[in-house]
Amino acid sequence: MTNPTKTLRKNPPVLKLENVSVAYKVRGGEVEAVQDVSFEIGRGEAIGIVGESGCGKSTLAWAVVNFLGRNGYVKRGSIHFQGQNLVNQGRESLQRLRGDKIAMVYQDPMKALNPSMKIGEQMKEVLTVHQKMEEAEAIERCVKMLQRVYMPDPMNVLKRYSHQLSGGQQQRVVIAMSLLNNPALLIMDEPTTALDVTVEATVLDLIDELRRELDTAIMYISHNLGVVSRVCSRVAVMYAGKLVEWAEVENIFRSPKHPYTQGLIRAIPKLGEDKLGSQLYPIPGRVPAPNRRPDGCVFHPRCDYVQGICRDKKPALRDVGDGIMVRCHFAELIDPSEWEPPDAVEIKPEGLKSEIGNDAALLNAVNLKTYYQVQGSSLKDLLGLNPKRYVRAVEDASLEVVPGRTLGIVGESGCGKSTLIKTIIGLEQSTAGSIKFKGLDISSSLADRSEAVMKEIQMVFQNPDSTMNPAYTVGQQIARPMIKFGVVPKNEVRQAVINLLGNMRMGENYYDRLPNQLSGGEKQRVGIARALATYPDLVLCDEPVSALDVSVQAAILNLLLKVQRKYGTTMLFIAHDLSVVRYFCDEIIVMYLGQMMEKGQAEQIYAPPYHPYTEALLSAVPVIDPGSHQKRIRLEGNVPSAINPPSGCRFHTRCPRRKLLPNGGKICEEQLPPWQDMGDGHQIFCHLPEETLCAFEPVFTVKEG
């Protein structure tokens, strides 16, 4: 097979894969998870590996470092690292390379960090084992590397355990640890999936900076195409264990050649697009299991351009010009701009339009506060002699939601988004303020709420695994709230569940399945079905699509829109992907450290005038449009502690716009900002005058031509 990078390489590659196939021994034989993959990565080069879950991205990375487990092995091909074939290398030889010349950063830093060891001990070990470095020198190097990844107070971090750090700090530790020995190859497997958009932007900047300064070769695995477009020069698209397209990053996003690549891009909401003017198109079906791959082209069951030859003959990976390699019989004949959506489009824009009228708000919160008491560990704390301390998770939050519309809430971790909706649903007790639902006060504890109110407010959680009972079937879990609240007669419950499953695009055969028999997207659909089982008026969605592949994400968003159109459901929607929020929501609230900073209609939030925090959030969003220019704004430091928040404007310690005010923005430190009305319900909580806010340049501009 032709290596897609061979004709482009001048210097010897750091990593070279030739016809690599990875197999796993299973009962009754073996399955090939990866088949005949070839590419190269040179020094100072970042290659993106993209595709849905189950396409073999992580398996390929694990094959490089031989982390395939006892039943996995490289069946065919070679993996050369700096000219040395790693296939069938002995354990000791590979052990010397791991953590030294080859380093890996995983998606979940908690799985890479030892919870029983302090951070300093884990980091020092990398240097003392591989370089035999003295302890004092190792500590100094660890501190310097933590500073390189913008870790505040690195000496104190070395003394902590992993559970005492935030998710973003944990990931920075793992990245710093991987770079201690200046590796020649850095493998990154979804390293920013769980991070805030601002932390993600900083980490991506860091990766690009280190790639250039240390001349490190990077294999970057992700399902987020926007992230890949920011850090990678070329992209390998994988599907069902095969490399189906290879091209320069701009070619991939400007003119994708393979139908699968085109489908991935159509499933992504573009920043600036909304549900009334655009449509997301998920790829039908799902990635086949390794032992159930079809004959012919492996993508043909899901392809819009399938012909007879696609079912019978496997296409070869071939050059179609400009260094683009595609595994498709008709790549030269397919024009993505002429693609037409399938006839059965579920979401029609006109069915989603809900004008703001004179209807009374379904949900109304005024000056809501939610504090958590912090219990100290000193003797005085235990005896109650010290003053009580509180985490001020939500501070003076006011909002209202009109029936049939969606309110989005965005902000970094710790800004109070989840606490706000947990307070609304009753999982947290409010400290002050009022919450009214249909005119009824629901500010008191959950125990004081009537069953009628609980029936009308339901929630979709981020991780369906943590909210589903593994011992109960899908049907039992959806039926439970129906029975609890008497939604339908008991003899009609089963049929009602089946009807609801049908609305989720899941058949009756799912009724008796257990959670472990479902994919991630199917589990989330069950979570949505259970939330809708009582036909509620208000659904609270807490990051419901953040961990899903782009195609599954598009399907879930379309599903929620279909539900909203059919039942007139009102929604609160939390997400850290601002492209998703812009597409899905009608109104948006931006929160920072418990306080609301900006609120208004979605189109108002994404165009000047911005609150400086909103401007920074938008600047951090990874975008895939090669024809746009994005202004670069990075926030310095971490979000301050909610136990002792800054005085005045809580954002003033990180605000890049303070210098526009007299005396360096001294007023920001001393006084709470006023709410400024920008018109049509758009409000900004800031000391900067309206004319200054209106003078901000747009974060995104489209290049002419």
XYZ file of C-alpha atoms in Angstrom:
705
model
C 0.000 0.000 0.000
C 1.219 3.526 -0.768
C 2.266 5.551 2.269
C 0.310 8.843 2.002
C 3.204 10.943 3.339
C 6.065 9.352 1.483
C 6.115 11.832 -1.393
C 5.906 14.809 0.983
C 8.680 13.874 3.419
C 12.175 15.384 3.119
C 13.625 14.585 6.556
C 13.527 11.116 8.121
C 10.220 10.679 9.971
C 10.020 10.333 13.736
C 7.189 7.817 13.392
C 6.423 5.704 10.343
C 3.527 3.258 10.111
C 3.391 0.897 7.144
C 0.347 -1.315 6.508
C -0.343 -1.653 10.235
C -3.132 -4.043 11.210
C -4.027 -4.601 14.875
C -5.975 -7.683 15.963
C -7.490 -8.913 19.221
C -7.861 -12.575 20.098
C -11.408 -13.360 21.141
C -13.362 -16.492 21.837
C -13.617 -18.386 18.583
C -10.889 -16.519 16.711
C -9.778 -12.910 16.349
C -11.023 -9.537 15.120
C -9.009 -6.864 13.325
C -9.648 -3.493 14.968
C -7.256 -1.629 12.638
C -6.473 -2.607 9.049
C -3.603 -1.547 6.773
C -2.933 1.964 8.104
C 0.090 3.854 6.766
C 1.365 7.372 7.466
C 4.390 9.270 8.770
C 4.996 12.062 11.281
C 8.084 14.265 11.089
C 9.787 16.370 13.741
C 7.822 19.444 14.730
C 4.732 18.130 12.947
C 1.264 17.495 14.390
C -1.004 14.956 12.707
C -4.685 14.748 13.647
C -6.478 11.384 13.813
C -10.263 11.848 13.670
C -13.341 9.650 13.454
C -16.231 8.368 15.547
C -15.873 6.086 18.541
C -15.031 2.572 17.393
C -13.037 3.707 14.344
C -9.701 2.521 15.776
C -8.094 5.872 16.658
C -7.034 4.953 20.207
C -6.156 1.380 19.210
C -3.681 2.773 16.695
C -2.067 4.930 19.387
C -1.872 2.041 21.843
C -0.227 -0.110 19.179
C 2.666 2.368 18.964
C 3.463 1.946 22.684
C 2.231 -1.691 22.881
C -0.597 -1.005 25.351
C -2.951 -3.380 23.562
C -3.471 -5.769 26.455
C -2.758 -9.488 26.559
C -5.126 -10.342 23.720
C -4.048 -7.546 21.349
C -1.132 -7.540 18.922
C 0.131 -6.016 15.676
C -0.853 -8.655 13.146
C 0.720 -7.099 10.045
C 2.929 -4.195 9.111
C 5.658 -2.241 10.857
C 5.872 0.689 13.271
C 9.220 2.482 13.027
C 10.198 5.058 15.656
C 13.361 6.950 14.756
C 14.251 4.098 12.426
C 13.703 1.360 15.039
C 10.893 -1.173 14.494
C 8.757 -1.288 17.638
C 6.763 -4.361 16.608
C 7.750 -7.387 18.694
C 10.158 -5.293 20.775
C 10.971 -6.691 24.196
C 9.338 -5.275 27.306
C 12.525 -3.711 28.671
C 13.309 -1.970 25.394
C 9.805 -0.478 25.188
C 9.917 0.475 28.860
C 13.000 2.617 28.191
C 11.166 4.451 25.415
C 7.876 5.032 27.236
C 7.897 8.241 29.198
C 11.294 9.136 27.759
C 11.356 9.311 23.959
C 7.652 8.517 23.555
C 5.076 10.075 25.876
C 1.297 9.776 25.973
C -1.427 12.082 27.300
C -4.786 10.412 27.969
C -8.321 11.798 27.855
C -8.952 11.211 31.561
C -6.039 12.517 33.657
C -7.344 10.729 36.768
C -6.575 7.410 35.072
C -3.009 8.533 34.370
C -2.286 9.886 37.873
C -1.750 7.695 40.931
C -4.260 8.820 43.590
C -2.066 7.505 46.418
C 1.036 9.526 45.436
C 1.597 13.255 45.582
C 2.034 15.029 42.254
C 5.681 15.825 43.000
C 6.563 12.166 43.609
C 4.942 11.101 40.352
C 6.656 13.793 38.316
C 10.083 13.257 39.891
C 9.884 9.557 39.110
C 9.897 10.289 35.362
C 13.258 12.041 35.709
C 14.902 9.813 38.286
C 14.037 6.603 36.414
C 14.884 7.694 32.868
C 17.664 10.233 33.483
C 18.959 9.173 36.908
C 18.568 12.807 37.962
C 19.193 13.938 41.535
C 16.088 14.813 43.548
C 16.807 18.544 43.942
C 17.439 18.966 40.217
C 14.340 16.891 39.402
C 12.147 19.107 41.605
C 13.514 22.232 39.951
C 12.799 20.818 36.502
C 9.261 19.790 37.552
C 8.547 23.317 38.795
C 9.833 24.846 35.551
C 7.719 22.493 33.436
C 4.586 23.235 35.485
C 5.280 26.914 34.894
C 5.530 26.161 31.174
C 1.984 24.785 31.242
C 0.818 27.914 33.118
C 0.171 26.150 36.409
C -0.267 28.652 39.264
C 1.785 28.065 42.441
C 3.660 25.008 41.099
C 5.557 24.298 44.350
C 2.261 23.927 46.184
C 0.858 21.733 43.384
C 3.755 19.288 43.822
C 2.651 18.751 47.435
C -0.937 17.901 46.518
C -2.696 14.683 45.552
C -4.495 14.453 42.218
C -7.968 14.685 43.781
C -7.033 18.099 45.209
C -6.683 19.580 41.706
C -9.326 20.631 39.216
C -9.763 18.708 35.969
C -7.891 21.359 33.995
C -5.026 21.351 36.501
C -4.830 17.551 36.404
C -4.546 17.620 32.622
C -1.809 20.254 32.794
C 0.111 18.045 35.224
C -0.161 15.084 32.828
C 1.020 17.225 29.896
C 3.904 18.625 31.956
C 4.875 15.112 33.045
C 4.849 13.878 29.455
C 7.217 16.683 28.397
C 9.781 16.393 31.212
C 12.181 14.339 29.083
C 11.648 16.300 25.858
C 10.114 13.335 24.006
C 10.551 12.988 20.278
C 6.944 11.737 19.945
C 3.942 12.906 21.932
C 0.689 10.929 21.566
C -2.394 12.818 22.768
C -5.686 10.928 23.067
C -8.597 13.389 23.435
C -6.581 15.540 25.904
C -9.021 18.482 26.042
C -12.450 16.800 25.842
C -13.346 17.452 29.487
C -11.813 20.940 29.710
C -13.462 24.348 29.678
C -13.207 26.227 26.414
C -10.777 28.763 27.933
C -8.543 26.077 29.459
C -8.767 24.092 26.225
C -7.594 27.109 24.231
C -4.636 27.602 26.569
C -3.705 23.912 26.373
C -3.945 23.935 22.563
C -1.764 27.051 22.410
C 0.693 25.276 24.702
C 0.746 22.161 22.516
C 1.437 24.241 19.420
C 4.117 26.251 21.223
C 5.885 23.155 22.552
C 5.701 21.471 19.152
C 7.545 24.391 17.597
C 10.035 25.030 20.416
C 10.900 21.416 21.250
C 10.501 20.140 17.673
C 8.237 17.379 18.972
C 6.236 15.138 16.651
C 2.610 14.915 17.779
C -0.119 12.362 17.073
C -3.327 14.123 18.151
C -6.477 11.999 18.482
C -9.839 13.729 18.752
C -13.479 13.621 17.667
C -13.540 17.447 17.821
C -12.668 18.636 14.326
C -12.359 22.250 15.492
C -9.587 21.296 17.913
C -7.750 19.355 15.208
C -7.966 22.317 12.830
C -6.263 24.506 15.424
C -3.214 22.360 16.238
C -2.620 20.026 13.283
C -1.118 20.508 9.837
C -2.558 17.314 8.334
C -5.471 15.064 9.176
C -6.020 11.315 8.943
C -9.719 10.388 8.900
C -10.408 6.862 10.142
C -13.555 4.812 9.757
C -14.106 1.238 10.981
C -10.387 0.609 11.406
C -9.345 1.981 8.006
C -7.737 5.222 6.899
C -10.315 6.714 4.501
C -8.884 10.186 3.868
C -5.573 11.954 4.358
C -5.016 15.624 3.501
C -3.749 19.000 4.604
C -6.009 20.377 7.322
C -7.315 23.237 5.158
C -8.203 20.853 2.320
C -10.092 18.588 4.714
C -12.330 21.397 5.933
C -12.612 23.401 2.719
C -13.232 20.513 0.314
C -13.514 17.070 1.937
C -13.372 14.234 -0.588
C -14.641 11.163 1.250
C -18.404 10.958 1.963
C -17.642 10.071 5.593
C -15.528 13.199 6.111
C -18.264 15.270 4.496
C -20.813 13.706 6.853
C -18.728 14.537 9.930
C -18.473 18.186 8.915
C -22.213 18.475 8.153
C -22.953 17.249 11.675
C -21.082 20.123 13.352
C -22.887 23.357 14.253
C -20.934 26.309 12.849
C -20.483 29.283 15.122
C -23.033 31.899 14.046
C -25.562 29.380 12.716
C -28.800 28.713 14.565
C -31.619 26.186 14.444
C -33.872 28.541 12.473
C -31.450 29.091 9.617
C -29.518 25.818 9.414
C -29.838 22.088 9.950
C -27.542 19.475 11.460
C -27.370 16.195 9.539
C -26.167 13.207 11.558
C -24.706 10.299 9.624
C -27.353 7.540 9.591
C -26.516 4.260 11.313
C -23.424 3.581 13.388
C -19.855 2.328 13.036
C -19.942 -1.472 12.541
C -18.250 -3.728 15.076
C -14.910 -5.171 13.894
C -16.467 -8.616 13.446
C -19.478 -7.293 11.515
C -17.923 -5.100 8.869
C -19.695 -5.304 5.501
C -18.189 -6.517 2.256
C -16.973 -4.009 -0.280
C -16.535 -0.436 0.961
C -16.867 -0.519 4.724
C -18.798 2.789 4.691
C -21.348 1.844 2.035
C -24.301 1.071 4.416
C -24.191 4.713 5.610
C -23.134 6.415 2.369
C -25.363 8.770 0.357
C -23.549 7.932 -2.894
C -23.540 4.137 -2.720
C -23.459 2.214 -6.016
C -23.299 -1.477 -6.819
C -19.505 -1.545 -6.952
C -19.383 -0.138 -3.403
C -21.104 -3.263 -2.062
C -18.858 -5.684 -3.931
C -15.379 -4.197 -4.201
C -13.134 -2.703 -1.536
C -11.766 0.684 -2.641
C -8.034 1.332 -2.386
C -6.484 4.375 -0.721
C -5.358 6.437 -3.702
C -3.990 9.865 -4.566
C -6.582 12.202 -6.094
C -4.263 15.217 -6.374
C -2.727 17.873 -4.093
C -1.400 15.166 -1.797
C -4.936 14.067 -0.891
C -5.419 10.337 -0.373
C -8.980 8.952 -0.401
C -10.443 5.462 -0.035
C -13.498 5.873 -2.290
C -14.505 4.662 -5.756
C -16.096 8.004 -6.713
C -14.064 10.631 -4.821
C -13.361 12.737 -7.930
C -17.049 12.786 -8.910
C -18.466 13.860 -5.542
C -19.021 17.586 -4.961
C -19.989 18.237 -1.323
C -21.551 21.590 -2.258
C -24.152 19.745 -4.373
C -25.161 17.346 -1.596
C -28.870 17.362 -0.861
C -30.343 16.286 2.468
C -32.426 13.132 2.656
C -36.162 13.484 2.166
C -37.010 12.588 5.760
C -35.776 15.746 7.484
C -37.150 15.646 11.010
C -36.657 19.274 12.007
C -38.210 22.018 9.937
C -37.017 25.516 10.956
C -40.511 26.978 10.796
C -41.619 24.457 13.420
C -39.066 25.769 15.900
C -39.864 29.436 15.807
C -41.203 30.724 19.106
C -41.596 34.474 19.272
C -41.242 36.319 22.558
C -44.713 37.591 23.240
C -46.688 38.680 26.283
C -46.847 35.191 27.740
C -46.069 34.990 31.430
C -42.692 33.424 32.171
C -42.869 29.713 32.923
C -39.861 29.999 35.251
C -38.751 33.095 37.107
C -35.813 33.452 39.524
C -34.998 36.702 41.366
C -31.764 37.433 43.276
C -31.166 33.735 43.778
C -28.269 32.733 46.029
C -26.898 29.283 46.748
C -24.094 28.936 49.311
C -22.365 25.820 50.594
C -20.902 25.831 54.081
C -17.246 24.752 54.185
C -16.194 22.671 57.169
C -12.566 23.296 58.144
C -10.335 20.590 59.607
C -8.632 22.521 62.407
C -9.566 22.028 66.050
C -11.157 25.480 66.192
C -13.232 24.642 63.115
C -14.393 21.383 64.672
C -15.315 23.180 67.909
C -17.153 25.925 66.031
C -14.834 28.692 67.228
C -13.859 29.985 63.773
C -16.251 32.049 61.640
C -18.295 30.001 59.203
C -17.073 29.997 55.609
C -19.205 29.504 52.528
C -18.737 28.661 48.857
C -20.733 31.365 47.113
C -21.735 29.152 44.187
C -24.593 31.346 42.891
C -24.840 35.062 43.688
C -27.880 37.238 42.940
C -28.964 35.315 39.848
C -32.110 36.550 38.127
C -33.652 34.966 35.043
C -36.913 34.148 33.351
C -37.804 31.602 30.709
C -40.717 31.965 28.310
C -42.732 28.811 27.492
C -41.501 26.852 24.485
C -38.066 28.479 24.359
C -34.540 27.415 25.348
C -32.279 29.352 27.704
C -28.574 28.515 27.425
C -26.167 28.971 30.327
C -22.431 29.134 29.587
C -19.233 29.734 31.522
C -16.150 27.987 32.862
C -16.185 25.211 35.465
C -16.982 26.658 38.864
C -19.079 29.497 37.445
C -22.271 28.130 39.028
C -24.089 26.765 35.955
C -24.813 23.308 37.346
C -25.520 24.643 40.850
C -28.080 27.037 39.376
C -30.112 24.351 37.637
C -29.715 21.937 40.569
C -31.188 24.663 42.778
C -34.062 25.112 40.343
C -34.857 21.400 40.244
C -34.456 21.106 44.025
C -31.282 19.025 44.288
C -29.677 21.974 46.104
C -31.261 24.255 48.690
C -31.290 27.972 47.852
C -29.849 30.336 50.468
C -31.817 33.431 49.462
C -33.958 34.793 46.664
C -37.027 33.336 45.025
C -37.843 30.794 42.313
C -41.310 30.702 40.799
C -42.579 28.026 38.444
C -45.969 28.716 36.857
C -46.433 31.361 39.532
C -45.805 28.896 42.399
C -42.921 29.556 44.795
C -40.531 26.580 44.687
C -37.682 28.197 46.617
C -38.101 25.891 49.614
C -36.601 22.417 49.956
C -37.490 19.573 47.612
C -39.393 17.874 50.434
C -41.872 20.766 50.414
C -42.613 20.522 46.709
C -45.805 18.903 45.520
C -45.679 15.876 43.240
C -47.424 17.959 40.582
C -44.454 20.374 40.465
C -41.844 17.581 40.488
C -43.664 15.903 37.615
C -43.407 19.075 35.509
C -39.647 19.665 36.018
C -37.227 16.965 34.854
C -33.497 16.798 34.121
C -31.121 15.268 31.556
C -27.674 14.670 33.032
C -24.259 14.762 31.354
C -23.300 11.163 32.121
C -26.170 8.696 31.631
C -24.059 5.876 33.116
C -24.114 7.564 36.522
C -27.900 7.955 36.505
C -28.991 4.577 35.094
C -29.379 1.478 37.245
C -27.324 -1.261 35.534
C -29.654 -3.963 36.906
C -32.851 -2.550 35.373
C -33.887 -2.720 31.752
C -34.427 0.329 29.574
C -38.187 -0.168 29.722
C -38.240 -0.423 33.518
C -36.223 2.769 33.933
C -38.442 4.821 31.626
C -41.610 3.313 33.093
C -40.698 4.131 36.700
C -41.542 7.886 36.591
C -44.697 7.108 34.603
C -45.871 4.795 37.365
C -44.651 7.089 40.168
C -46.615 10.092 38.912
C -49.538 8.184 37.420
C -48.984 9.596 33.944
C -50.877 6.735 32.264
C -52.882 3.781 33.593
C -50.687 0.854 34.650
C -51.980 -1.400 31.896
C -50.890 1.195 29.303
C -47.391 1.887 30.675
C -45.563 -0.551 28.420
C -47.125 0.843 25.259
C -46.439 4.410 26.436
C -42.757 3.505 26.957
C -42.597 1.903 23.498
C -44.138 5.034 21.955
C -41.575 7.191 23.751
C -38.757 4.940 22.556
C -40.093 5.384 19.038
C -39.818 9.148 19.440
C -36.176 8.593 20.417
C -35.640 6.597 17.185
C -35.296 3.394 19.210
C -37.488 0.383 18.522
C -39.523 -1.868 20.811
C -36.568 -4.273 20.925
C -34.775 -1.831 23.245
C -37.386 -2.249 25.978
C -35.764 -5.319 27.551
C -32.129 -4.342 27.008
C -29.789 -3.510 29.877
C -27.667 -0.314 29.910
C -24.457 -2.240 29.180
C -25.970 -3.330 25.859
C -26.284 0.267 24.625
C -23.879 2.700 22.990
C -23.148 6.090 24.563
C -25.586 7.837 22.252
C -28.312 5.268 22.955
C -27.838 5.661 26.708
C -28.262 9.420 26.375
C -31.458 8.884 24.365
C -32.779 6.709 27.179
C -31.878 9.487 29.627
C -33.857 11.949 27.527
C -36.780 9.509 27.240
C -36.850 9.080 31.017
C -36.846 12.863 31.512
C -39.789 13.122 29.097
C -41.702 10.210 30.613
C -43.832 12.561 32.716
C -44.380 14.946 29.767
C -42.845 17.847 31.742
C -43.185 21.515 30.893
C -39.549 22.244 31.835
C -36.488 20.116 31.051
C -33.066 21.019 32.470
C -30.159 19.737 30.340
C -26.739 19.619 32.015
C -24.038 19.076 29.332
C -26.117 16.390 27.557
C -23.900 16.185 24.437
C -20.403 17.158 25.640
C -18.893 13.650 25.535
C -20.556 12.438 22.322
C -19.212 12.024 18.803
C -20.207 14.817 16.425
C -22.710 12.652 14.539
C -24.360 11.357 17.720
C -24.335 14.901 19.103
C -26.181 16.133 16.007
C -28.746 13.333 16.377
C -29.342 14.178 20.059
C -29.694 17.903 19.351
C -32.169 17.168 16.557
C -34.026 14.869 18.912
C -34.313 17.585 21.582
C -35.524 20.061 18.962
C -38.112 17.542 17.771
C -39.318 17.077 21.341
C -39.538 20.834 21.838
C -41.550 21.259 18.648
C -43.900 18.369 19.393
C -44.593 19.051 23.074
C -43.811 22.767 23.418
C -41.219 21.895 26.058
C -39.247 24.684 27.708
C -35.552 23.999 28.284
C -32.532 25.199 30.212
C -29.408 24.036 28.423
C -25.854 23.958 29.796
C -22.876 23.279 27.525
C -19.235 24.300 27.294
C -19.316 24.201 23.465
C -20.413 27.697 22.497
C -21.118 26.612 18.907
C -23.717 24.151 20.208
C -25.239 26.767 22.522
C -25.470 29.328 19.726
C -27.172 26.793 17.458
C -29.576 25.352 20.000
C -30.606 28.203 22.332
C -32.924 31.197 21.970
C -31.569 33.205 24.908
C -28.198 32.910 26.649
C -26.814 33.803 30.070
C -23.048 34.061 30.607
C -21.917 33.254 34.173
C -18.601 33.781 35.944
C -17.804 32.733 39.516
C -21.467 32.552 40.502
C -22.512 35.873 38.971
C -24.288 36.594 35.710
C -22.180 38.766 33.404
C -24.330 39.044 30.308
C -27.782 37.992 29.167
C -29.762 38.400 26.000
C -30.954 36.725 22.835
C -28.457 34.320 21.271
C -27.622 36.510 18.287
C -26.919 39.435 20.638
C -24.438 37.477 22.756
C -22.367 36.427 19.741
C -21.892 39.908 18.269
C -20.536 43.185 19.715
C -21.109 44.683 22.217
C -19.661 41.916 24.385
C -18.916 41.636 28.057
C -15.093 41.201 28.208
C -15.598 37.692 29.610
C -17.965 36.733 26.788
C -15.443 38.104 24.289
C -12.722 35.879 25.790
C -14.994 32.810 25.731
C -15.801 33.339 22.044
C -12.137 33.855 21.221
C -11.351 30.452 22.721
C -13.888 28.486 20.633
C -12.197 26.083 18.173
C -13.638 26.727 14.702
C -13.302 24.692 11.526
C -14.096 27.400 8.961
C -10.860 28.025 7.005
C -12.399 31.209 5.610
C -12.741 32.995 8.958
C -10.350 34.936 11.159
C -10.612 34.634 14.937
C -9.328 37.286 17.328
C -6.973 35.826 19.941
C -7.757 36.676 23.564
C -6.493 34.482 26.399
C -7.433 34.874 30.051
C -4.543 34.729 32.496
C -4.719 32.791 35.745
C -7.443 30.526 37.086
C -10.948 31.257 38.260
C -10.596 32.611 41.845
C -11.968 30.739 44.828
C -15.717 31.025 45.365
C -15.021 30.885 49.119
C -13.227 34.220 48.995
C -14.241 35.850 45.705
C -12.674 39.142 44.586
C -14.353 42.337 45.693
C -16.143 44.549 43.206
C -16.455 42.854 39.833
C -15.498 39.220 40.304
C -13.939 39.141 36.845
C -11.554 42.058 37.431
C -8.556 39.834 38.367
C -8.520 38.334 34.851
C -10.151 41.052 32.754
C -8.029 42.076 29.733
C -10.151 45.224 29.233
C -9.640 46.897 32.648
C -6.898 49.140 31.279
C -9.525 50.951 29.198
C -10.897 52.497 32.417
C -9.276 55.366 34.394
C -6.709 54.422 37.064
C -6.267 50.967 35.568
C -9.833 50.012 36.400
C -9.612 50.693 40.142
C -13.391 50.976 40.233
C -13.620 47.311 39.149
C -11.861 46.265 42.367
C -14.050 48.379 44.652
C -17.595 48.471 43.289
C -20.075 46.048 41.799
C -20.728 46.919 38.156
C -24.134 48.209 37.042
C -26.387 46.267 34.674
C -26.315 48.185 31.390
C -29.257 47.826 29.015
C -28.082 47.493 25.412
C -31.606 47.313 24.039
C -34.072 44.510 23.265
C -33.383 42.815 26.594
C -29.602 42.594 26.057
C -27.850 43.395 29.361
C -24.161 43.568 30.313
C -22.819 43.624 33.890
C -19.724 45.826 33.471
C -18.168 49.187 34.425
C -17.053 49.867 30.854
C -19.380 52.470 29.310
C -21.742 51.458 26.541
C -19.814 53.320 23.845
C -16.619 51.424 24.749
C -18.388 48.052 24.713
C -19.951 48.875 21.350
C -16.520 49.733 19.934
C -15.205 46.170 20.429
C -14.269 44.518 17.157
C -16.038 41.240 16.287
C -14.227 38.122 17.499
C -14.928 36.438 14.157
C -14.538 37.957 10.735
C -14.926 36.182 7.387
C -12.059 36.530 4.932
C -13.062 38.053 1.637
C -12.623 35.867 -1.401
